[in-house]
Amino acid sequence: MLQNSRIALRARRDSDVPVLQSELYDDVATRSRADSRPWRPISPDGAGSPYAVVAPDDEAACFSVVDAASGELAGEALLWGIDTHNRLAHLGLSLRPAFRGRGLSRDVVRLLCRYGFTVRGLHRLQLETLTDNLPMIRTATGAGFVLEGTLRRSAWVSGAFADEVVLGLLAEDWSEEPDDRTA
C-alpha cells in the first residue's frame, strides 16, 4: 500500500466494485466526460465492470483510493497504457462525489507519481483531460505536470466533440514531497 497522511492507494477488493460501479460508472454524465469509450450499461457483478478485480497486469496498475482518516473508499486511481520499453504511462483517477472538492486529487496524483517513478522506474507520466476540467488541470500542474498541448475536438462527449489537453511530467522534473513518503 502507498499512503500519505490523507489517502492510501491499495489493491482493489471485491467489496469495492459495487460502490465504484454505482457512484462512478453509473454516473453517465461524468463517466462520459472521463472515458474515451462509450458508456454502456454493465452489471457490477459481471466481469465486464471496469472495476472488476483482475490479475496483475504489466500494462495497468489499478488502485482503490482510501481516505486515511476514516478508512472509507474514496475512489479509484490507475496507471494505464504502461509501456516498459519507452518507460511511460498514462495516469487516471476518479473520486466518489462525497470526496470531491477536498483537495484529495493532488494527493492521489502525487502518490501515483511516486509509484510510477520510484517503484516502476518510469521516465514519463502523462494525462489527458477535457480543456474545461479545470480542477484536474490545476491538480496536475500543482503536482508538477506541464501543459504540452491541446488535441482539438478529439473527444466525443455527450453528442459533441470537445478539446482535450495533454499534460506530462518527466522523472527528472518530479520531486517527492515529505508527506508522500509516509509509507
GROMACS .gro file of C-alpha atoms in nm:
model
  183
    1MET     CA    1   0.000   0.000   0.000
    2LEU     CA    2   0.115   0.353  -0.077
    3GLN     CA    3  -0.004   0.627   0.153
    4ASN     CA    4   0.046   0.970   0.293
    5SER     CA    5  -0.128   1.143   0.582
    6ARG     CA    6  -0.456   1.191   0.389
    7ILE     CA    7  -0.503   0.899   0.148
    8ALA     CA    8  -0.385   0.549   0.066
    9LEU     CA    9  -0.365   0.361  -0.261
   10ARG     CA   10  -0.431  -0.010  -0.216
   11ALA     CA   11  -0.524  -0.309  -0.428
   12ARG     CA   12  -0.886  -0.325  -0.540
   13ARG     CA   13  -1.113  -0.553  -0.336
   14ASP     CA   14  -1.428  -0.731  -0.449
   15SER     CA   15  -1.625  -0.521  -0.197
   16ASP     CA   16  -1.508  -0.201  -0.374
   17VAL     CA   17  -1.658  -0.296  -0.709
   18PRO     CA   18  -2.031  -0.230  -0.642
   19VAL     CA   19  -1.954   0.105  -0.476
   20LEU     CA   20  -1.729   0.224  -0.759
   21GLN     CA   21  -1.972   0.094  -1.019
   22SER     CA   22  -2.268   0.270  -0.860
   23GLU     CA   23  -2.105   0.604  -0.781
   24LEU     CA   24  -1.854   0.640  -1.064
   25TYR     CA   25  -1.951   0.429  -1.363
   26ASP     CA   26  -2.330   0.463  -1.340
   27ASP     CA   27  -2.297   0.844  -1.331
   28VAL     CA   28  -2.333   0.857  -1.709
   29ALA     CA   29  -2.271   1.230  -1.750
   30THR     CA   30  -1.946   1.228  -1.552
   31ARG     CA   31  -1.824   0.895  -1.689
   32SER     CA   32  -1.884   1.013  -2.047
   33ARG     CA   33  -1.651   1.306  -1.983
   34ALA     CA   34  -1.381   1.090  -1.825
   35ASP     CA   35  -1.354   0.790  -2.057
   36SER     CA   36  -1.284   0.771  -2.428
   37ARG     CA   37  -1.502   0.461  -2.458
   38PRO     CA   38  -1.880   0.497  -2.488
   39TRP     CA   39  -2.083   0.433  -2.175
   40ARG     CA   40  -2.284   0.110  -2.174
   41PRO     CA   41  -2.496  -0.048  -1.902
   42ILE     CA   42  -2.278  -0.304  -1.724
   43SER     CA   43  -2.365  -0.521  -1.427
   44PRO     CA   44  -2.139  -0.453  -1.126
   45ASP     CA   45  -2.108  -0.824  -1.054
   46GLY     CA   46  -2.004  -0.913  -1.408
   47ALA     CA   47  -1.653  -0.949  -1.543
   48GLY     CA   48  -1.728  -0.655  -1.775
   49SER     CA   49  -1.717  -0.398  -1.495
   50PRO     CA   50  -1.421  -0.163  -1.538
   51TYR     CA   51  -1.368  -0.203  -1.162
   52ALA     CA   52  -1.361  -0.584  -1.158
   53VAL     CA   53  -1.072  -0.728  -0.962
   54VAL     CA   54  -0.833  -0.884  -1.211
   55ALA     CA   55  -0.493  -1.048  -1.201
   56PRO     CA   56  -0.191  -0.818  -1.201
   57ASP     CA   57  -0.120  -0.677  -1.546
   58ASP     CA   58   0.204  -0.532  -1.682
   59GLU     CA   59   0.012  -0.268  -1.878
   60ALA     CA   60  -0.206  -0.130  -1.596
   61ALA     CA   61  -0.189  -0.074  -1.222
   62CYS     CA   62  -0.535  -0.023  -1.071
   63PHE     CA   63  -0.575   0.106  -0.717
   64SER     CA   64  -0.859   0.185  -0.482
   65VAL     CA   65  -0.821   0.522  -0.311
   66VAL     CA   66  -0.894   0.513   0.062
   67ASP     CA   67  -0.941   0.809   0.296
   68ALA     CA   68  -0.668   0.768   0.560
   69ALA     CA   69  -0.874   0.922   0.841
   70SER     CA   70  -1.192   0.717   0.800
   71GLY     CA   71  -1.068   0.414   0.606
   72GLU     CA   72  -1.357   0.472   0.365
   73LEU     CA   73  -1.329   0.400  -0.006
   74ALA     CA   74  -1.281   0.738  -0.177
   75GLY     CA   75  -1.239   0.637  -0.542
   76GLU     CA   76  -1.009   0.479  -0.795
   77ALA     CA   77  -0.668   0.561  -0.940
   78LEU     CA   78  -0.462   0.397  -1.208
   79LEU     CA   79  -0.163   0.398  -1.433
   80TRP     CA   80  -0.266   0.259  -1.769
   81GLY     CA   81  -0.101   0.205  -2.103
   82ILE     CA   82   0.222   0.125  -1.919
   83ASP     CA   83   0.493   0.097  -2.182
   84THR     CA   84   0.801  -0.067  -2.028
   85HIS     CA   85   1.014  -0.017  -2.340
   86ASN     CA   86   0.965   0.361  -2.351
   87ARG     CA   87   0.912   0.375  -1.972
   88LEU     CA   88   0.592   0.578  -1.981
   89ALA     CA   89   0.233   0.551  -1.864
   90HIS     CA   90  -0.093   0.743  -1.856
   91LEU     CA   91  -0.249   0.848  -1.529
   92GLY     CA   92  -0.616   0.849  -1.430
   93LEU     CA   93  -0.828   0.898  -1.122
   94SER     CA   94  -1.187   0.939  -1.019
   95LEU     CA   95  -1.320   1.021  -0.673
   96ARG     CA   96  -1.663   0.941  -0.536
   97PRO     CA   97  -1.886   1.252  -0.519
   98ALA     CA   98  -1.863   1.275  -0.137
   99PHE     CA   99  -1.482   1.301  -0.160
  100ARG     CA  100  -1.457   1.564  -0.433
  101GLY     CA  101  -1.358   1.922  -0.354
  102ARG     CA  102  -1.135   1.827  -0.059
  103GLY     CA  103  -0.802   1.850  -0.240
  104LEU     CA  104  -0.752   1.473  -0.230
  105SER     CA  105  -0.686   1.452  -0.605
  106ARG     CA  106  -0.348   1.618  -0.562
  107ASP     CA  107  -0.253   1.356  -0.305
  108VAL     CA  108  -0.365   1.080  -0.542
  109VAL     CA  109  -0.164   1.226  -0.831
  110ARG     CA  110   0.148   1.261  -0.615
  111LEU     CA  111   0.124   0.901  -0.493
  112LEU     CA  112   0.069   0.776  -0.848
  113CYS     CA  113   0.385   0.966  -0.945
  114ARG     CA  114   0.572   0.805  -0.658
  115TYR     CA  115   0.454   0.463  -0.774
  116GLY     CA  116   0.534   0.531  -1.139
  117PHE     CA  117   0.874   0.690  -1.091
  118THR     CA  118   1.021   0.520  -0.784
  119VAL     CA  119   0.850   0.180  -0.783
  120ARG     CA  120   0.808   0.114  -1.156
  121GLY     CA  121   1.109   0.314  -1.278
  122LEU     CA  122   0.912   0.501  -1.542
  123HIS     CA  123   1.056   0.805  -1.717
  124ARG     CA  124   0.734   0.986  -1.815
  125LEU     CA  125   0.378   1.012  -1.688
  126GLN     CA  126   0.106   1.178  -1.890
  127LEU     CA  127  -0.261   1.258  -1.856
  128GLU     CA  128  -0.526   1.379  -2.090
  129THR     CA  129  -0.836   1.566  -1.980
  130LEU     CA  130  -1.102   1.790  -2.130
  131THR     CA  131  -0.997   2.155  -2.156
  132ASP     CA  132  -1.284   2.259  -1.928
  133ASN     CA  133  -1.179   2.019  -1.650
  134LEU     CA  134  -1.006   2.299  -1.461
  135PRO     CA  135  -0.987   2.111  -1.128
  136MET     CA  136  -0.786   1.828  -1.290
  137ILE     CA  137  -0.564   2.071  -1.480
  138ARG     CA  138  -0.492   2.264  -1.156
  139THR     CA  139  -0.427   1.937  -0.972
  140ALA     CA  140  -0.183   1.813  -1.237
  141THR     CA  141   0.007   2.140  -1.274
  142GLY     CA  142   0.022   2.172  -0.895
  143ALA     CA  143   0.193   1.831  -0.888
  144GLY     CA  144   0.449   1.943  -1.148
  145PHE     CA  145   0.285   1.837  -1.475
  146VAL     CA  146   0.340   2.068  -1.772
  147LEU     CA  147   0.073   2.154  -2.026
  148GLU     CA  148   0.212   2.014  -2.351
  149GLY     CA  149  -0.065   2.076  -2.598
  150THR     CA  150  -0.428   2.074  -2.700
  151LEU     CA  151  -0.591   1.798  -2.900
  152ARG     CA  152  -0.858   1.989  -3.090
  153ARG     CA  153  -1.204   1.830  -3.099
  154SER     CA  154  -1.057   1.490  -3.009
  155ALA     CA  155  -1.316   1.368  -2.758
  156TRP     CA  156  -1.678   1.275  -2.831
  157VAL     CA  157  -1.870   1.389  -2.524
  158SER     CA  158  -2.249   1.375  -2.498
  159GLY     CA  159  -2.316   1.439  -2.864
  160ALA     CA  160  -2.040   1.687  -2.948
  161PHE     CA  161  -1.666   1.699  -2.997
  162ALA     CA  162  -1.459   1.861  -2.723
  163ASP     CA  163  -1.095   1.966  -2.693
  164GLU     CA  164  -0.854   1.780  -2.467
  165VAL     CA  165  -0.523   1.889  -2.317
  166VAL     CA  166  -0.216   1.672  -2.270
  167LEU     CA  167  -0.007   1.721  -1.958
  168GLY     CA  168   0.323   1.545  -1.896
  169LEU     CA  169   0.577   1.500  -1.620
  170LEU     CA  170   0.927   1.359  -1.654
  171ALA     CA  171   1.101   1.172  -1.374
  172GLU     CA  172   1.383   1.428  -1.360
  173ASP     CA  173   1.130   1.710  -1.310
  174TRP     CA  174   0.942   1.534  -1.031
  175SER     CA  175   1.021   1.593  -0.667
  176GLU     CA  176   0.872   1.387  -0.389
  177GLU     CA  177   0.725   1.592  -0.108
  178PRO     CA  178   0.789   1.484   0.254
  179ASP     CA  179   0.423   1.383   0.303
  180ASP     CA  180   0.446   1.149   0.003
  181ARG     CA  181   0.697   0.933   0.190
  182THR     CA  182   0.491   0.826   0.493
  183ALA     CA  183   0.462   0.466   0.375
   0.00000   0.00000   0.00000
